[in-house]
Coordinates of C-alpha atoms and ligand atoms in Angstrom, one line a residue:
M1 CA 231.3 17.7 69.2
T2 CA 227.8 18.8 70.4
N3 CA 226.2 22.2 71.1
K4 CA 224.7 21.7 74.6
L5 CA 225.0 24.8 76.8
T6 CA 227.4 24.3 79.8
L7 CA 227.0 26.5 82.8
K8 CA 229.8 26.7 85.0
E9 CA 229.8 28.6 88.4
A10 CA 232.3 31.3 87.8
M11 CA 235.7 31.9 89.8
L12 CA 236.6 35.3 91.5
Y13 CA 233.4 36.6 92.6
E14 CA 231.8 37.3 96.0
K15 CA 228.2 37.4 97.1
L16 CA 226.6 40.6 98.2
P17 CA 223.4 41.4 100.0
E18 CA 220.1 41.0 98.1
D19 CA 221.3 38.2 95.9
K20 CA 223.8 40.5 94.0
V21 CA 227.3 39.4 93.1
H22 CA 230.6 41.3 92.8
C23 CA 232.9 40.0 89.9
Y24 CA 236.5 40.7 90.3
L25 CA 237.9 38.8 87.5
C26 CA 238.4 41.9 85.5
A27 CA 239.1 45.5 86.4
R28 CA 235.6 46.3 85.7
H29 CA 234.7 44.9 89.2
C30 CA 231.0 44.5 88.1
K31 CA 228.3 44.6 90.8
I32 CA 225.7 42.4 89.1
D33 CA 222.0 42.3 90.1
K34 CA 220.2 39.1 90.3
N35 CA 219.5 37.6 86.9
R36 CA 221.6 40.2 85.0
T37 CA 224.9 40.0 83.3
G38 CA 228.1 41.8 83.7
F39 CA 229.6 44.4 81.2
C40 CA 231.1 41.3 79.1
L41 CA 227.6 39.8 78.7
V42 CA 229.0 36.3 79.3
R43 CA 228.8 36.1 83.1
E44 CA 225.1 35.9 84.8
N45 CA 224.0 36.2 88.3
K46 CA 221.5 33.4 88.5
N47 CA 219.7 33.8 91.9
G48 CA 222.8 35.1 93.7
K49 CA 225.5 32.8 92.2
L50 CA 227.6 34.0 89.3
Y51 CA 227.9 31.6 86.2
S52 CA 230.2 31.7 83.1
L53 CA 227.9 31.3 80.1
N54 CA 230.6 30.6 77.5
Y55 CA 232.3 27.8 79.3
A56 CA 233.9 25.4 76.6
K57 CA 231.6 27.3 74.1
T58 CA 234.4 27.5 71.3
C59 CA 233.8 30.0 68.5
A60 CA 237.2 29.6 66.9
A61 CA 239.8 27.0 66.9
N62 CA 242.8 27.2 64.7
V63 CA 246.4 26.2 64.4
D64 CA 248.6 29.1 64.4
P65 CA 252.3 29.8 64.3
I66 CA 253.4 31.4 67.6
A67 CA 254.6 34.4 65.7
K68 CA 251.2 35.4 64.8
K69 CA 250.3 36.3 68.5
P70 CA 252.7 37.7 68.5
L71 CA 255.4 36.0 70.6
A72 CA 259.0 36.5 69.1
H73 CA 261.1 35.3 72.1
F74 CA 259.1 32.5 73.4
N75 CA 259.5 28.9 71.7
P76 CA 260.1 30.4 68.2
G77 CA 258.6 28.3 65.2
A78 CA 256.0 26.5 67.7
L79 CA 252.6 26.0 66.5
V80 CA 249.8 26.6 69.0
M81 CA 246.3 25.5 69.2
S82 CA 244.4 28.8 69.3
I83 CA 241.0 29.0 70.8
A84 CA 238.3 31.6 71.7
T85 CA 234.7 31.9 73.0
V86 CA 232.3 34.9 72.5
G87 CA 232.6 38.0 74.3
C88 CA 234.8 40.7 75.5
N89 CA 235.2 43.1 78.4
F90 CA 236.3 46.2 76.0
R91 CA 234.3 47.8 73.2
C92 CA 237.2 48.7 70.7
K93 CA 235.8 50.4 67.6
F94 CA 238.7 49.1 65.6
C95 CA 238.6 45.4 66.5
D96 CA 239.8 42.8 64.2
N97 CA 237.7 40.2 65.7
W98 CA 234.7 42.2 66.2
M99 CA 232.4 39.3 64.8
I100 CA 233.1 37.2 67.8
S101 CA 234.2 39.5 70.4
Q102 CA 231.2 41.7 70.2
E103 CA 228.7 38.8 69.5
K104 CA 225.8 39.0 71.9
T105 CA 224.5 35.6 71.7
I106 CA 226.4 32.8 73.2
S107 CA 227.4 30.7 70.4
G108 CA 230.1 28.1 69.6
R109 CA 230.7 24.4 69.6
N110 CA 231.2 22.4 73.0
F111 CA 234.9 21.6 73.0
P112 CA 235.9 20.6 76.6
P113 CA 239.4 21.0 77.9
E114 CA 240.3 17.3 77.6
E115 CA 239.2 17.5 73.8
V116 CA 241.0 20.7 73.3
V117 CA 244.3 19.1 74.6
K118 CA 243.7 16.1 72.6
A119 CA 243.4 18.0 69.3
T120 CA 246.4 20.2 70.6
L121 CA 248.6 17.0 70.6
E122 CA 247.1 15.3 67.4
S123 CA 247.8 18.7 65.6
A124 CA 251.4 18.4 66.6
C125 CA 251.3 21.7 68.3
Q126 CA 253.5 22.7 71.4
G127 CA 251.1 24.8 73.1
I128 CA 247.8 26.3 73.3
S129 CA 247.0 30.0 73.1
Y130 CA 243.8 31.6 74.5
T131 CA 243.3 34.3 71.8
Y132 CA 241.3 36.2 69.2
T133 CA 238.6 37.5 71.7
E134 CA 239.7 38.3 75.4
P135 CA 240.8 35.3 77.5
T136 CA 239.9 36.9 80.8
I137 CA 236.3 36.6 80.0
F138 CA 236.5 32.9 79.3
F139 CA 238.8 32.7 82.4
E140 CA 237.3 29.2 83.8
Y141 CA 237.4 27.5 80.5
A142 CA 241.0 28.6 79.9
Y143 CA 242.0 27.8 83.5
D144 CA 240.7 24.3 83.3
T145 CA 242.2 23.5 79.7
A146 CA 245.5 25.0 80.9
R147 CA 245.8 22.6 84.0
V148 CA 245.1 19.7 81.6
A149 CA 247.5 21.0 79.0
K150 CA 250.4 21.3 81.6
D151 CA 249.8 17.9 82.7
A152 CA 250.3 16.9 78.9
G153 CA 253.5 18.7 78.6
L154 CA 252.1 21.8 76.8
F155 CA 252.7 25.4 77.3
N156 CA 249.9 28.0 77.7
T157 CA 249.7 31.6 76.5
F158 CA 247.2 34.3 76.7
V159 CA 246.8 37.3 74.3
T160 CA 245.1 39.8 76.3
N161 CA 244.2 43.4 76.8
G162 CA 245.6 43.2 80.2
Y163 CA 242.5 44.5 82.1
M164 CA 242.8 41.6 84.7
T165 CA 242.7 41.8 88.3
P166 CA 245.8 40.8 90.2
E167 CA 243.6 37.9 91.6
A168 CA 243.0 36.5 88.4
I169 CA 246.8 36.6 87.3
R170 CA 247.6 34.9 90.7
K171 CA 245.1 32.0 90.0
I172 CA 246.4 31.2 86.5
T173 CA 250.1 31.8 87.2
P174 CA 250.8 28.2 87.9
Y175 CA 249.7 27.3 84.4
L176 CA 250.4 30.4 82.2
D177 CA 253.6 30.5 80.4
A178 CA 253.6 33.5 78.3
A179 CA 251.3 36.5 77.8
T180 CA 251.0 39.0 74.7
V181 CA 249.6 42.2 76.3
D182 CA 247.8 44.5 73.7
F183 CA 248.0 48.2 74.1
K184 CA 246.2 50.4 71.7
G185 CA 246.9 54.3 71.2
A186 CA 250.2 54.2 73.3
A187 CA 248.0 53.5 76.6
D188 CA 246.5 57.1 76.3
P189 CA 243.6 57.2 78.8
E190 CA 241.6 59.3 76.5
F191 CA 242.0 57.0 73.6
Y192 CA 240.8 54.0 75.7
K193 CA 238.0 55.9 77.1
R194 CA 236.9 57.1 73.7
F195 CA 237.6 54.2 71.4
S196 CA 237.4 51.3 73.6
S197 CA 235.0 52.4 76.4
V198 CA 237.4 51.6 79.1
P199 CA 237.5 53.8 82.1
S200 CA 241.1 53.6 83.3
V201 CA 244.3 52.1 81.8
Q202 CA 246.0 51.8 85.2
P203 CA 244.9 48.3 85.9
I204 CA 246.6 47.1 82.7
F205 CA 249.9 48.3 84.1
S206 CA 249.3 46.9 87.6
A207 CA 248.6 43.5 85.6
L208 CA 251.8 43.8 83.7
K209 CA 253.7 44.2 86.9
E210 CA 251.9 41.3 88.6
M211 CA 252.8 39.1 85.6
K212 CA 256.5 40.2 85.6
H213 CA 256.6 39.5 89.3
N214 CA 254.9 36.0 88.8
G215 CA 257.5 34.9 86.2
I216 CA 255.3 35.0 83.2
H217 CA 257.0 35.7 80.0
V218 CA 255.7 39.0 78.8
E219 CA 255.6 40.8 75.2
I220 CA 253.8 43.9 74.4
T221 CA 252.0 45.2 71.4
N222 CA 250.8 48.8 70.6
L223 CA 248.4 49.3 67.9
I224 CA 249.2 52.7 66.1
I225 CA 246.3 54.4 64.4
P226 CA 247.0 57.1 62.3
K227 CA 246.1 60.7 63.7
I228 CA 244.1 59.4 66.8
G229 CA 246.7 57.2 68.3
D230 CA 250.2 57.8 66.7
S231 CA 251.7 60.2 69.0
L232 CA 255.4 59.6 69.1
A233 CA 255.8 61.3 72.7
K234 CA 252.9 58.7 74.0
I235 CA 254.8 55.7 72.3
E236 CA 258.0 56.8 73.7
E237 CA 256.4 57.3 77.2
L238 CA 255.0 53.8 77.1
A239 CA 258.4 52.3 75.8
V240 CA 260.2 54.1 78.8
W241 CA 257.4 52.6 81.2
I242 CA 258.3 49.2 79.8
R243 CA 261.9 49.8 80.0
D244 CA 261.8 50.8 83.8
N245 CA 259.0 48.4 85.0
L246 CA 259.6 45.3 83.0
G247 CA 263.2 45.5 81.6
K248 CA 264.8 46.7 78.5
D249 CA 264.9 43.2 77.2
T250 CA 261.0 43.0 77.0
P251 CA 260.1 42.5 73.2
F252 CA 257.8 45.4 72.2
H253 CA 255.6 45.0 69.0
L254 CA 254.4 48.1 67.0
L255 CA 251.4 46.9 65.2
R256 CA 250.3 48.6 62.0
F257 CA 246.5 49.5 61.7
H258 CA 244.3 48.4 59.0
P259 CA 240.8 50.0 58.7
N260 CA 238.1 47.8 60.5
Y261 CA 234.9 47.5 61.9
K262 CA 233.6 50.9 63.0
M263 CA 236.6 52.6 61.8
T264 CA 236.7 51.8 58.0
G265 CA 236.9 55.6 57.2
Q266 CA 240.5 55.7 58.8
T267 CA 243.4 55.1 56.5
A268 CA 246.2 52.2 57.3
T269 CA 249.0 53.5 59.1
P270 CA 251.8 55.0 56.9
R271 CA 255.0 53.0 56.9
K272 CA 256.7 56.3 57.9
T273 CA 255.0 56.8 61.0
M274 CA 255.7 53.0 61.9
E275 CA 259.4 53.6 61.4
K276 CA 259.6 56.5 63.5
A277 CA 257.8 54.8 66.4
Y278 CA 260.4 52.1 65.9
E279 CA 263.3 54.5 66.1
V280 CA 261.9 56.2 69.1
S281 CA 261.2 53.0 71.1
L282 CA 264.7 51.6 70.2
K283 CA 266.8 54.7 70.4
K284 CA 265.4 57.3 72.6
A285 CA 263.4 54.8 75.2
G286 CA 266.3 52.2 74.9
L287 CA 264.3 49.2 74.4
N288 CA 266.6 46.2 73.0
Y289 CA 263.9 44.2 70.9
V290 CA 261.4 46.4 69.0
Y291 CA 259.6 45.0 66.2
L292 CA 257.1 46.2 63.5
G293 CA 254.1 43.9 62.9
N294 CA 251.8 43.8 60.0
I295 CA 254.6 45.1 57.5
P296 CA 255.7 41.5 55.9
G297 CA 259.3 41.7 54.7
H298 CA 260.2 45.0 56.7
D299 CA 263.7 44.9 57.9
F300 CA 262.4 46.0 61.2
E301 CA 260.5 42.5 61.8
N302 CA 264.0 41.1 62.3
T303 CA 265.9 40.4 65.4
Y304 CA 269.2 42.3 65.8
C305 CA 271.9 41.8 68.5
P306 CA 271.8 44.9 70.9
N307 CA 275.5 44.7 71.3
C308 CA 276.8 44.4 67.9
N309 CA 273.9 44.8 65.4
N310 CA 274.4 41.5 64.0
L311 CA 271.1 39.9 62.1
L312 CA 270.0 37.2 64.3
V313 CA 266.6 36.3 63.0
K314 CA 265.3 37.3 59.7
R315 CA 261.6 37.2 59.3
F316 CA 258.7 37.6 56.9
G317 CA 255.6 38.0 58.5
V318 CA 255.0 35.0 60.8
E319 CA 257.8 32.8 59.0
I320 CA 261.3 32.7 60.3
V321 CA 263.4 32.9 57.1
K322 CA 266.8 32.6 58.7
W323 CA 268.0 31.7 62.2
N324 CA 271.4 32.9 63.2
L325 CA 271.7 32.2 66.9
T326 CA 273.7 29.6 68.8
K327 CA 271.8 26.7 70.7
K328 CA 272.1 28.6 73.7
M329 CA 270.5 31.6 72.1
H330 CA 273.8 33.5 72.0
C331 CA 274.9 36.0 69.1
P332 CA 277.5 33.9 67.3
E333 CA 279.5 37.0 66.6
C334 CA 279.9 38.6 70.0
G335 CA 278.4 36.0 72.2
H336 CA 275.7 38.2 73.8
N337 CA 273.0 36.5 75.3
I338 CA 269.6 36.9 73.7
P339 CA 266.6 36.5 76.0
I340 CA 264.5 33.7 74.2
K341 CA 262.7 31.2 76.4
G342 CA 262.1 27.8 75.2
E343 CA 263.6 26.3 72.3
L344 CA 263.6 26.7 68.4
H345 CA 261.0 24.5 67.0
P346 CA 261.4 23.5 63.3
T347 CA 258.8 25.7 61.3
G348 CA 256.2 23.9 59.0
A349 CA 255.7 25.4 55.5
S350 CA 252.1 26.4 55.7
Y351 CA 250.1 26.5 59.0
P352 CA 247.0 27.9 59.4
F353 CA 244.0 25.5 59.1
P354 CA 241.1 26.0 61.0
L355 CA 239.4 23.0 63.0
F356 CA 236.1 25.2 62.9
Ligands
LIG401 S1 234.7 39.6 83.8 FE1 232.5 40.5 82.9 S2 231.3 40.4 84.8 FE2 233.4 40.3 85.6 S3 234.0 42.3 86.2 FE3 234.7 41.9 84.0 S4 233.2 42.7 82.6 FE4 232.4 42.5 84.8

């Protein structure tokens, strides 16, 4: 792999008078002056043409279990090549991956789409995940890689903040099989403004409807930060929206916060808070598949049959400890159909190994 800088003309923009451009890849809809970058700092207007600066400049590449994304109802046990470039269209003060998402210099190794797919096949992965930072802002790279990956029989998944335009979703739809869409603070607009510098949450809900409409498998996460993002009423409101717009079988992962980045003064989310959020989402909002994340070994990491409460999948963190479903994904006790896409893949004993 070499470090040469590749400039790629951007997708999803239009030219404006006076060599300005309008980028409509993400919901910020930046209007960018000549020789300036957009909010994400990785798309630059060079003399009236918009370029992606981070195309194939990969800053992280790892083999991960799919459960790490998290995806619990899509090809369980699969391994995914996980890649990222620098940059983001959010400024979350609690970001886990702030070292790369908030990096202002374009850095990383040249890792073209064909090489990513080759490495994925050689690593015995079943798919590729565009993750760690925000795949929307390395869209051209993800798009080209996803196309090659599809031809090679691999699946593609995004881990995204969901702040994409419908145009971007429609473009990637033929190649995108699944998406994990990450909420924080139960989608409270004030929380997003204050802690992520995001002016409106509405585009995320529109993006979710578009994904659902286009047949992309969707799982939702919500990061619960104590005191500032742990309102049970708001969590219930979000869970009800998911039930009414995406369906009650949509997996909903509630993620425990650990102090990070600019929020190291905060405490980790108490287990009691997490358990209450679980109960509210499951029993009050009526979602069928709610999971607690970042509490390995907790009973609420498991999948239970919504019809007879039989334990179907026992987990410990990203590991599947026990699988108790029929081949056709039915509960063996009552025969209830459990919506899990794809197939069960034999899990390896120890996965994560970084490529670089
Ligand atoms: S992708 Fe970047 S340049 Fe385009 S609208 Fe979003 S923040 Fe602005």
